[in-house]
Coordinates of C-alpha atoms and ligand atoms in Angstrom, one line a residue:
M1 CA -50.0 171.5 -72.6
P2 CA -51.0 173.7 -75.5
A3 CA -48.7 176.7 -75.8
K4 CA -50.2 180.1 -75.2
T5 CA -50.7 182.1 -78.3
T6 CA -48.2 184.8 -79.0
M7 CA -50.9 187.4 -78.6
D8 CA -51.9 186.1 -75.1
A9 CA -48.3 186.0 -74.0
A10 CA -47.5 189.5 -75.3
R11 CA -50.1 191.4 -73.4
A12 CA -49.7 192.1 -69.7
V13 CA -52.7 191.4 -67.5
P14 CA -54.5 194.6 -66.7
A15 CA -54.5 195.5 -63.0
E16 CA -58.3 195.4 -62.8
A17 CA -58.7 192.0 -64.3
V18 CA -60.5 189.4 -62.2
T19 CA -58.0 186.6 -61.5
P20 CA -60.6 183.9 -60.7
L21 CA -62.4 184.7 -64.0
I22 CA -59.1 184.3 -65.9
R23 CA -58.6 180.9 -64.2
G24 CA -62.1 179.7 -64.7
V25 CA -61.9 180.6 -68.4
A26 CA -58.6 178.7 -68.6
V27 CA -60.2 175.6 -67.1
L28 CA -63.1 175.7 -69.6
R29 CA -60.7 176.1 -72.5
R30 CA -58.4 173.3 -71.4
L31 CA -61.5 171.0 -71.0
T32 CA -62.6 172.0 -74.4
E33 CA -59.2 171.2 -76.0
A34 CA -59.2 167.9 -74.2
G35 CA -62.5 166.9 -75.8
G36 CA -64.7 167.7 -72.8
T37 CA -63.2 165.6 -70.0
L38 CA -60.1 165.9 -67.8
S39 CA -59.3 164.6 -64.3
A40 CA -58.7 167.1 -61.6
S41 CA -55.0 166.3 -61.8
G42 CA -55.1 166.6 -65.6
L43 CA -56.6 170.0 -65.2
E44 CA -53.9 170.9 -62.6
R45 CA -51.2 170.0 -65.2
A46 CA -53.0 171.7 -68.1
T47 CA -53.6 175.0 -66.4
G48 CA -50.7 175.2 -64.0
L49 CA -53.1 176.0 -61.2
A50 CA -52.9 174.6 -57.7
R51 CA -55.1 171.6 -56.9
S52 CA -57.2 173.5 -54.4
T53 CA -57.8 176.2 -57.0
V54 CA -58.8 173.7 -59.6
D55 CA -61.2 172.1 -57.1
R56 CA -62.9 175.4 -56.2
I57 CA -63.3 176.4 -59.9
A58 CA -64.7 172.9 -60.8
S59 CA -67.2 173.0 -57.9
T60 CA -68.3 176.5 -58.9
L61 CA -68.7 175.5 -62.6
A62 CA -70.6 172.4 -61.4
R63 CA -72.9 174.6 -59.3
M64 CA -73.6 176.7 -62.4
G65 CA -74.4 173.5 -64.4
Y66 CA -71.4 174.1 -66.7
V67 CA -69.5 170.9 -65.8
R68 CA -70.4 167.7 -64.1
L69 CA -68.1 166.1 -61.5
D70 CA -67.9 162.4 -62.3
G71 CA -65.6 160.7 -59.8
R72 CA -62.3 162.2 -60.4
D73 CA -63.3 163.6 -63.7
V74 CA -64.5 167.1 -64.6
V75 CA -66.9 166.8 -67.6
L76 CA -68.3 169.7 -69.7
A77 CA -72.1 169.8 -69.4
P78 CA -74.6 171.0 -72.0
R79 CA -75.5 174.1 -70.1
V80 CA -72.1 175.6 -70.8
M81 CA -73.3 176.0 -74.4
E82 CA -75.3 179.0 -73.2
L83 CA -72.0 181.0 -73.4
G84 CA -71.4 180.1 -77.1
N85 CA -75.2 180.5 -77.7
A86 CA -74.9 184.1 -76.5
Y87 CA -72.3 184.8 -79.2
L88 CA -74.2 182.9 -81.9
A89 CA -77.5 184.6 -81.0
A90 CA -75.9 188.1 -80.9
L91 CA -74.2 187.4 -84.3
G92 CA -77.6 186.5 -85.8
L93 CA -76.1 184.7 -88.8
P94 CA -76.9 181.1 -87.8
A95 CA -80.6 182.0 -87.3
L96 CA -80.7 183.6 -90.7
L97 CA -78.4 181.4 -92.8
S98 CA -78.2 177.9 -91.4
S99 CA -81.4 176.6 -93.2
H100 CA -79.9 177.8 -96.5
A101 CA -76.6 175.9 -95.7
D102 CA -78.6 172.8 -94.7
A103 CA -80.6 172.9 -98.0
L104 CA -77.4 173.2 -100.0
A105 CA -75.9 170.2 -98.2
D106 CA -79.1 168.2 -99.0
E107 CA -79.0 169.3 -102.7
L108 CA -75.3 168.5 -103.2
D109 CA -75.1 165.6 -100.7
E110 CA -71.9 167.1 -99.5
S111 CA -71.0 168.8 -96.2
V112 CA -71.6 172.5 -96.0
S113 CA -70.3 174.8 -93.4
L114 CA -70.3 178.5 -92.4
A115 CA -67.2 180.1 -90.9
V116 CA -66.3 183.5 -89.5
G117 CA -62.9 185.1 -89.3
D118 CA -61.3 184.9 -85.9
R119 CA -58.1 187.0 -86.0
D120 CA -55.7 185.0 -88.2
G121 CA -57.9 181.9 -88.1
I122 CA -61.4 180.8 -89.1
R123 CA -64.0 179.5 -86.7
F124 CA -67.1 177.5 -87.7
I125 CA -70.5 178.8 -86.7
H126 CA -72.5 176.2 -88.5
Q127 CA -72.0 172.6 -89.8
A128 CA -74.3 170.7 -92.1
T129 CA -72.2 167.6 -92.0
R130 CA -72.6 164.5 -94.1
R131 CA -70.8 161.9 -92.0
R132 CA -68.3 160.1 -94.2
A133 CA -65.7 157.6 -93.2
M134 CA -63.0 159.1 -95.3
S135 CA -62.1 162.3 -93.6
L136 CA -62.3 164.2 -90.4
S137 CA -65.1 166.7 -90.0
F138 CA -65.1 169.9 -87.9
R139 CA -67.5 171.0 -85.3
I140 CA -69.2 174.4 -84.5
G141 CA -66.5 176.4 -82.6
D142 CA -63.5 174.6 -84.0
L143 CA -60.7 177.0 -85.0
L144 CA -58.5 176.5 -88.0
P145 CA -55.4 178.4 -89.2
A146 CA -56.5 180.7 -92.0
E147 CA -53.7 179.6 -94.4
R148 CA -54.8 175.9 -94.3
T149 CA -58.4 176.6 -95.3
A150 CA -60.5 177.8 -98.2
P151 CA -62.2 180.6 -96.3
G152 CA -58.9 181.9 -94.9
P153 CA -57.7 183.7 -98.1
L154 CA -61.1 185.3 -98.5
F155 CA -61.0 186.8 -94.9
A156 CA -57.4 187.8 -95.5
T157 CA -58.6 190.1 -98.3
E158 CA -59.9 192.4 -95.5
W159 CA -56.9 192.1 -93.2
T160 CA -55.1 195.3 -92.2
H161 CA -51.4 195.6 -92.3
A162 CA -51.3 194.9 -88.5
E163 CA -53.3 191.8 -89.0
W164 CA -51.0 190.4 -91.7
Q165 CA -48.1 191.2 -89.4
A166 CA -49.8 189.3 -86.5
W167 CA -50.4 186.4 -88.9
R168 CA -46.7 186.3 -89.8
E169 CA -45.7 186.4 -86.2
R170 CA -48.0 183.5 -85.3
R171 CA -46.6 181.5 -88.2
A172 CA -43.1 182.0 -87.0
A173 CA -43.9 181.3 -83.4
D174 CA -46.0 178.2 -84.1
P175 CA -44.8 176.6 -87.4
Q176 CA -46.6 173.3 -86.7
D177 CA -50.0 174.7 -85.7
R178 CA -49.9 173.4 -82.2
D179 CA -52.2 176.2 -81.1
F180 CA -54.9 174.7 -83.3
P181 CA -55.9 171.4 -81.6
A182 CA -58.7 170.8 -84.2
V183 CA -56.2 170.2 -87.1
P184 CA -53.6 167.5 -87.6
P185 CA -50.1 168.9 -87.2
R186 CA -48.6 170.4 -90.4
E187 CA -46.7 167.8 -92.4
H188 CA -44.6 170.1 -94.6
A189 CA -43.8 173.8 -94.4
S190 CA -45.5 176.1 -96.8
P191 CA -43.9 179.5 -97.5
D192 CA -45.9 182.5 -96.4
E193 CA -45.9 183.7 -100.0
D194 CA -48.3 180.9 -100.9
F195 CA -51.0 182.3 -98.7
E196 CA -50.4 185.8 -99.8
R197 CA -50.8 184.7 -103.4
R198 CA -54.0 182.8 -102.6
A199 CA -55.4 185.9 -100.9
Q200 CA -54.7 187.9 -104.1
H201 CA -56.5 185.3 -106.2
A202 CA -59.4 185.3 -103.7
R203 CA -59.8 189.0 -104.1
K204 CA -59.9 188.8 -107.9
D205 CA -62.0 185.6 -108.1
G206 CA -64.5 186.0 -105.3
W207 CA -64.0 182.3 -104.3
A208 CA -61.2 180.1 -102.9
L209 CA -60.1 176.5 -102.8
D210 CA -58.6 174.2 -100.2
D211 CA -56.7 171.5 -102.0
Q212 CA -55.9 169.1 -99.2
L213 CA -54.2 171.7 -97.0
I214 CA -55.6 170.2 -93.8
E215 CA -55.2 166.5 -94.6
P216 CA -54.8 164.3 -97.7
G217 CA -58.1 163.9 -99.4
L218 CA -60.0 166.8 -97.8
V219 CA -61.0 169.5 -100.3
A220 CA -63.2 172.6 -100.0
V221 CA -64.5 175.5 -102.1
S222 CA -65.6 178.7 -100.4
V223 CA -67.6 181.9 -101.3
P224 CA -67.9 184.9 -99.0
V225 CA -71.4 186.0 -97.8
R226 CA -71.3 189.8 -97.8
D227 CA -73.5 191.8 -95.4
P228 CA -75.2 194.7 -97.1
R229 CA -76.0 196.1 -93.7
A230 CA -72.2 196.3 -93.0
G231 CA -71.1 198.0 -96.2
G232 CA -70.6 194.8 -98.0
R233 CA -68.0 193.4 -95.7
I234 CA -67.7 189.6 -95.3
A235 CA -70.2 188.4 -92.7
C236 CA -69.1 184.8 -93.0
V237 CA -67.9 182.4 -95.6
A238 CA -69.9 179.4 -97.0
N239 CA -68.0 176.3 -97.7
V240 CA -68.7 173.0 -99.6
V241 CA -66.4 170.3 -98.3
S242 CA -65.7 167.0 -100.1
H243 CA -63.2 164.3 -100.6
T244 CA -60.9 163.6 -103.5
S245 CA -62.6 160.2 -103.9
R246 CA -65.7 162.1 -105.0
H247 CA -64.3 165.5 -106.3
T248 CA -60.9 166.8 -107.0
A249 CA -60.4 170.5 -106.1
P250 CA -60.6 171.7 -109.7
D251 CA -63.7 169.6 -110.1
L252 CA -65.3 171.2 -107.1
R253 CA -64.7 174.6 -108.7
D254 CA -66.2 173.5 -112.0
T255 CA -69.2 171.6 -110.8
L256 CA -70.2 172.7 -107.3
L257 CA -69.0 176.4 -107.2
P258 CA -72.0 177.6 -109.3
R259 CA -74.5 176.0 -107.0
L260 CA -72.6 177.4 -103.9
R261 CA -72.8 180.8 -105.5
A262 CA -76.5 180.5 -106.0
A263 CA -77.0 179.5 -102.4
V264 CA -74.8 182.5 -101.2
A265 CA -77.0 184.9 -103.3
K266 CA -80.0 183.6 -101.4
M267 CA -78.1 184.1 -98.1
E268 CA -77.2 187.6 -99.0
R269 CA -80.8 188.4 -99.9
E270 CA -81.8 187.0 -96.5
L271 CA -79.4 189.4 -94.8
R272 CA -80.7 192.3 -96.8
E273 CA -84.3 191.6 -96.0
A274 CA -83.9 190.5 -92.4
P275 CA -85.7 192.8 -89.9
Q276 CA -83.7 194.3 -87.1
P277 CA -83.4 191.6 -84.5
Q278 CA -85.4 192.2 -81.4
P279 CA -84.2 191.2 -77.9
Q280 CA -86.2 188.4 -76.4
P281 CA -87.8 189.6 -73.2
G282 CA -86.3 188.1 -70.1
A283 CA -83.6 186.3 -72.1
A284 CA -80.8 188.6 -70.9
T285 CA -81.2 187.7 -67.2
A286 CA -81.5 183.9 -67.8
G287 CA -77.8 183.4 -66.7
L288 CA -78.3 184.7 -63.3
A289 CA -81.3 182.7 -62.3
I290 CA -79.3 179.4 -61.8
W291 CA -77.3 180.5 -58.8
T292 CA -78.0 184.0 -57.6
G293 CA -81.1 183.0 -55.6
A294 CA -79.0 180.8 -53.4
S295 CA -77.5 182.0 -50.1
K296 CA -73.8 182.0 -49.5
Q297 CA -74.3 179.1 -47.2
E298 CA -76.2 177.0 -49.8
L299 CA -73.5 177.8 -52.4
G300 CA -70.8 176.5 -50.0
R301 CA -67.3 177.7 -49.2
E302 CA -66.0 176.4 -52.4
F303 CA -68.1 178.6 -54.6
V304 CA -66.1 181.3 -56.3
E305 CA -68.6 184.1 -56.7
S306 CA -66.4 186.4 -58.8
L307 CA -66.1 183.6 -61.4
A308 CA -69.8 183.0 -61.5
R309 CA -70.6 186.7 -61.7
G310 CA -68.0 187.1 -64.5
L311 CA -69.3 184.3 -66.6
T312 CA -72.9 185.7 -66.3
V313 CA -71.6 188.8 -68.1
L314 CA -71.3 186.8 -71.3
T315 CA -74.9 185.8 -71.2
A316 CA -76.0 189.4 -71.1
F317 CA -75.4 189.4 -74.9
G318 CA -77.8 187.6 -77.3
E319 CA -80.3 188.1 -80.0
G320 CA -80.8 191.8 -80.6
R321 CA -78.2 192.4 -78.0
A322 CA -75.0 192.3 -80.0
E323 CA -73.5 195.6 -78.8
L324 CA -74.0 196.5 -75.2
T325 CA -72.8 199.4 -73.0
L326 CA -71.5 198.9 -69.5
T327 CA -74.9 200.1 -68.2
D328 CA -76.7 197.5 -70.4
V329 CA -74.5 194.7 -69.1
A330 CA -75.0 195.8 -65.4
R331 CA -78.7 196.1 -65.9
A332 CA -79.1 192.7 -67.6
T333 CA -77.0 190.8 -65.1
G334 CA -78.0 192.7 -62.0
L335 CA -74.3 193.2 -61.2
A336 CA -72.8 196.4 -59.8
R337 CA -71.3 198.5 -62.6
A338 CA -67.8 198.2 -61.1
T339 CA -68.1 194.3 -61.2
A340 CA -69.4 194.3 -64.7
R341 CA -66.7 196.7 -65.8
R342 CA -63.9 194.5 -64.3
A343 CA -65.4 191.4 -66.0
L344 CA -65.5 193.2 -69.4
I345 CA -61.8 194.4 -68.9
T346 CA -60.9 190.8 -68.1
Y347 CA -62.7 189.5 -71.2
E348 CA -61.2 192.1 -73.4
H349 CA -57.8 191.0 -72.2
L350 CA -58.7 187.3 -72.9
G351 CA -59.9 188.2 -76.4
L352 CA -63.5 187.1 -75.6
V353 CA -65.0 190.6 -75.8
R354 CA -64.0 193.6 -78.0
Q355 CA -64.9 197.2 -77.9
S356 CA -67.3 197.7 -80.8
G357 CA -67.9 201.4 -80.5
E358 CA -66.9 204.3 -78.3
R359 CA -69.0 202.9 -75.4
T360 CA -70.1 199.5 -76.6
F361 CA -68.8 196.0 -76.2
A362 CA -69.4 192.9 -78.4
L363 CA -68.5 189.2 -78.0
T364 CA -65.9 187.7 -80.2
P365 CA -66.0 184.2 -81.9
R366 CA -63.5 183.0 -79.4
V367 CA -66.4 182.7 -76.9
L368 CA -67.0 179.4 -78.8
S369 CA -63.8 178.0 -77.4
L370 CA -65.5 177.8 -74.0
G371 CA -67.0 174.3 -74.3
Y372 CA -68.8 174.5 -77.6
P373 CA -67.0 172.1 -80.0
P374 CA -67.2 168.8 -78.0
L375 CA -70.8 169.5 -77.0
S376 CA -72.0 170.5 -80.4
R377 CA -72.1 166.8 -81.4
T378 CA -73.9 165.6 -78.3
S379 CA -76.9 163.3 -78.4
L380 CA -80.1 163.1 -76.4
S381 CA -78.9 159.9 -74.8
E382 CA -75.7 161.5 -73.7
I383 CA -77.6 164.5 -72.3
A384 CA -80.0 162.2 -70.5
T385 CA -77.7 159.6 -69.0
P386 CA -76.4 161.6 -66.0
H387 CA -80.0 162.7 -65.2
L388 CA -81.2 159.1 -65.4
A389 CA -78.5 158.1 -63.0
E390 CA -79.6 160.7 -60.5
L391 CA -83.2 159.7 -60.9
A392 CA -82.3 156.0 -60.4
D393 CA -80.4 157.0 -57.3
R394 CA -83.3 158.9 -55.8
V395 CA -86.0 156.3 -56.4
H396 CA -83.8 153.2 -56.2
E397 CA -85.3 151.8 -59.4
S398 CA -84.0 151.6 -63.0
A399 CA -84.7 154.6 -65.2
S400 CA -84.6 154.6 -69.0
L401 CA -84.9 156.8 -72.1
A402 CA -86.5 155.5 -75.3
V403 CA -87.6 156.7 -78.7
L404 CA -90.1 155.4 -81.2
T405 CA -88.6 153.4 -84.1
P406 CA -89.4 154.7 -87.6
S407 CA -92.3 152.3 -88.1
G408 CA -93.9 153.7 -84.9
E409 CA -94.7 150.3 -83.7
E410 CA -91.8 149.7 -81.3
I411 CA -89.8 151.7 -78.8
Q412 CA -86.1 151.5 -78.6
Y413 CA -84.1 152.1 -75.4
T414 CA -81.4 154.8 -76.0
A415 CA -80.1 155.4 -72.4
R416 CA -80.5 153.7 -69.2
A417 CA -79.5 153.8 -65.5
A418 CA -80.0 150.5 -63.7
T419 CA -80.0 149.9 -60.0
S420 CA -78.4 146.8 -58.5
R421 CA -81.8 145.3 -57.9
V422 CA -82.5 142.3 -60.1
M423 CA -85.2 143.1 -62.6
S424 CA -87.3 140.5 -64.3
V425 CA -86.9 142.2 -67.7
N426 CA -83.4 142.3 -69.0
I427 CA -83.3 145.6 -70.8
T428 CA -80.2 147.1 -72.4
I429 CA -79.6 150.1 -74.7
G430 CA -80.9 149.1 -78.1
T431 CA -83.6 146.8 -76.8
R432 CA -86.9 147.1 -78.7
L433 CA -90.3 146.5 -77.2
P434 CA -93.9 146.9 -78.6
A435 CA -94.9 150.5 -78.1
Y436 CA -98.6 149.8 -77.3
A437 CA -97.8 147.7 -74.2
T438 CA -95.2 150.0 -72.6
S439 CA -95.4 153.2 -70.7
L440 CA -92.7 154.7 -72.8
G441 CA -94.4 153.7 -76.0
R442 CA -97.8 155.1 -74.9
V443 CA -96.2 158.5 -74.1
L444 CA -94.6 158.6 -77.5
L445 CA -97.8 157.4 -79.3
A446 CA -100.0 159.8 -77.5
D447 CA -98.2 162.7 -79.2
A448 CA -98.8 161.3 -82.7
P449 CA -100.2 164.0 -85.0
A450 CA -102.7 161.6 -86.6
G451 CA -104.7 161.3 -83.4
A452 CA -105.1 158.4 -81.0
G453 CA -107.9 156.6 -82.7
Q454 CA -106.4 156.4 -86.1
L455 CA -103.0 155.6 -84.7
A456 CA -104.3 152.7 -82.5
A457 CA -106.1 151.3 -85.5
S458 CA -102.9 151.4 -87.5
L459 CA -100.8 149.5 -85.1
G460 CA -101.9 146.1 -86.4
E461 CA -102.9 143.2 -84.1
L462 CA -102.3 144.1 -80.4
L463 CA -101.2 140.8 -78.9
P464 CA -102.0 139.9 -75.3
L465 CA -98.6 139.8 -73.7
T466 CA -100.2 139.2 -70.2
P467 CA -103.8 138.7 -69.2
H468 CA -103.8 142.5 -68.5
T469 CA -102.6 143.8 -71.9
I470 CA -105.0 146.1 -73.7
T471 CA -105.7 144.5 -77.1
D472 CA -108.7 146.5 -78.3
P473 CA -107.7 149.4 -80.5
S474 CA -110.5 151.6 -79.3
A475 CA -109.7 151.0 -75.7
L476 CA -106.0 151.8 -76.5
A477 CA -107.1 155.0 -78.2
T478 CA -109.0 156.0 -75.0
V479 CA -105.9 155.3 -72.9
L480 CA -103.7 157.3 -75.3
E481 CA -106.0 160.3 -75.1
E482 CA -105.8 160.1 -71.3
V483 CA -102.0 159.9 -71.4
R484 CA -101.9 163.0 -73.6
T485 CA -104.1 165.0 -71.2
R486 CA -102.5 163.8 -68.0
G487 CA -99.0 164.0 -69.3
Y488 CA -97.8 160.6 -68.1
A489 CA -98.5 156.9 -68.8
L490 CA -98.7 154.2 -66.2
V491 CA -98.6 150.6 -67.4
D492 CA -99.5 147.9 -64.9
E493 CA -98.4 144.3 -65.7
E494 CA -99.4 144.6 -69.4
L495 CA -96.0 143.9 -70.7
E496 CA -94.9 141.4 -68.2
V497 CA -96.6 140.1 -65.1
G498 CA -95.2 141.7 -62.0
L499 CA -93.8 144.7 -63.9
R500 CA -95.1 148.2 -63.3
S501 CA -93.8 151.3 -65.1
V502 CA -94.5 155.0 -65.3
A503 CA -93.3 157.3 -68.1
V504 CA -93.4 161.0 -69.1
P505 CA -92.5 162.8 -72.3
V506 CA -89.3 164.7 -73.2
R507 CA -90.1 167.6 -75.5
D508 CA -87.7 169.6 -77.8
R509 CA -87.6 173.3 -78.2
T510 CA -90.7 173.3 -80.4
G511 CA -92.8 171.3 -77.9
R512 CA -92.7 168.1 -80.0
V513 CA -92.3 164.8 -78.0
V514 CA -88.9 163.4 -79.1
A515 CA -88.4 160.8 -76.4
A516 CA -89.8 159.4 -73.1
V517 CA -88.3 158.6 -69.7
N518 CA -89.6 156.0 -67.4
V519 CA -89.1 154.2 -64.1
A520 CA -89.8 150.5 -64.1
M521 CA -90.2 148.4 -61.0
H522 CA -91.5 145.2 -59.6
A523 CA -95.2 145.5 -58.8
A524 CA -94.6 144.5 -55.2
R525 CA -92.3 147.5 -54.6
R526 CA -94.9 150.2 -54.9
S527 CA -98.6 150.3 -55.4
V528 CA -100.0 152.2 -58.4
E529 CA -100.9 155.1 -56.1
E530 CA -97.4 155.2 -54.7
C531 CA -96.0 155.2 -58.2
V532 CA -98.0 158.3 -59.0
R533 CA -97.3 160.0 -55.6
E534 CA -93.6 159.2 -55.2
V535 CA -92.1 158.4 -58.6
L536 CA -94.1 160.6 -61.0
P537 CA -92.9 163.9 -59.5
E538 CA -89.2 162.7 -59.6
L539 CA -89.7 161.6 -63.2
L540 CA -91.2 165.0 -64.2
E541 CA -88.3 166.7 -62.5
T542 CA -85.8 164.6 -64.5
A543 CA -87.7 165.1 -67.8
G544 CA -87.6 168.9 -67.1
R545 CA -83.8 168.8 -66.6
V546 CA -83.3 166.8 -69.8
E547 CA -85.5 169.3 -71.7
G548 CA -83.6 172.2 -70.2
D549 CA -80.3 170.8 -71.4
L550 CA -81.8 169.9 -74.8
R551 CA -83.0 173.5 -75.2
V552 CA -79.5 174.9 -74.6
A553 CA -77.7 172.3 -76.7
G554 CA -80.2 172.3 -79.5
R555 CA -80.4 176.0 -80.0
F556 CA -77.8 176.2 -82.7
A557 CA -76.4 172.6 -82.9
R558 CA -78.2 169.5 -84.0
V559 CA -78.7 167.1 -81.2
A560 CA -79.1 163.5 -82.4
V561 CA -82.2 161.9 -80.9
S562 CA -81.4 158.3 -81.3
Ligands
LIG1 C1 -65.2 172.3 -93.2 O1 -66.2 172.8 -93.1 O2 -65.0 171.1 -92.7 C2 -64.1 172.9 -93.9 C3 -64.3 174.1 -94.6 C4 -63.2 174.7 -95.3 C5 -62.0 174.1 -95.4 C6 -61.8 172.8 -94.8 C7 -62.8 172.2 -94.1 O3 -61.0 174.6 -96.1

């Protein structure tokens, strides 16, 4: 069990703090540290809570869509990312700077990250990662001890005396970095003076290096991004991360630092010229909608309302809503002032909210410790799998997710939930089939920007796979047009005799079709009309749930589609 930080242990719990909220937050943090999944008994051990309490918290979080209950396991679900999204949206930096970081990563063919200071640590708010076999790579939300990183000494140039003192106390209390589950344990002690010296250099140089402080081979160079709107204080730090097999640390400084600096100049210009962020209408109340409509009876005896209400408070913050008064929070969440106030007091105690002005509150980077890192690397197939399983359960047929291959001629299955019924086609994840003769393929082709006619003509010879297969390009073009306007495809024995399938699109945040979901069945099981009447609505419901998760997960993190 991870030790409590010295700061947590030192401060007494305020009398007005909401105990179920403290416990719910502890459950989310332990799940995050465990990589996203723990059994109920594992949670019991990790939190020290009674089993009945763990069960009630888990069922409340499940009702909110923040976790899934999978047998004995409690699993973080994509929707929990709306908490971290609230922080990242309020911060505003990823929206303004991540495209610059991505462009630099492309230019250098090295990983580039953005980090903010989080007390005596650094926390990542963006990662443009080149996956390389040689070294570990960090995720959005991961926390690293300042002294083992390149951005750390840059942030330390702004530390107060009290912050330096807190850092020294943490070093003494946790010499092996056990409170930082994202980094390997420290192999050899480094004297505090080393970091103090690095901070002095950072102040003088305006950049800093990490020469294998986290693990052998891993090197980084960092430059602060200063916010002209905040008197030139460091808004975040931009990092280029490499491996000694490609660059030594001095080599990073000599070759890549100038290009990093040029990119940071562009980022600072972006901050200078950015218009004041405007709150999105309706965005602030999104958190409540999921559960507040339900009656007590529907929510069940297990539902811990004070936990759900408290978590909703975090989602009151967002784009253009970085600093809120108690009145703002109460209005946005629909909670009574007294309830909102107690939640804010609880969060301040937990270090998730800070007082930003005389009457205003702001989220802290620590909000990202509530589920973000394990989910920030999720894929569309991971997102879809539980929804496909529910769909297959409801309609008693197999359900699948597929994407178009780069050539555009085939579909490839990326997730699947099979029923026990024996199917004539033996499909597994990875299976490829011709796009033109499958419902999944037609949904994907129908969204092609080139237009159906041109596309159908470009697919090459359309072979008759059964006597029913459409093989005439212009007939296919007409069908694709229909699919596009109707919003679904139904393919009746064109791929295989006796096989009927219906598919609908899955769209990303921008409305682009990125995948398709289908249900396939033996033709004897349901008529075409029954397919449309009974299966299509279920399929649309499933696609909507996948899209909802994808919107939350893909807001600041990149969701791999295949
Ligand atoms: C990273 O982005 O992975 C990173 C950044 C700075 C470091 C180490 C790693 O010092």
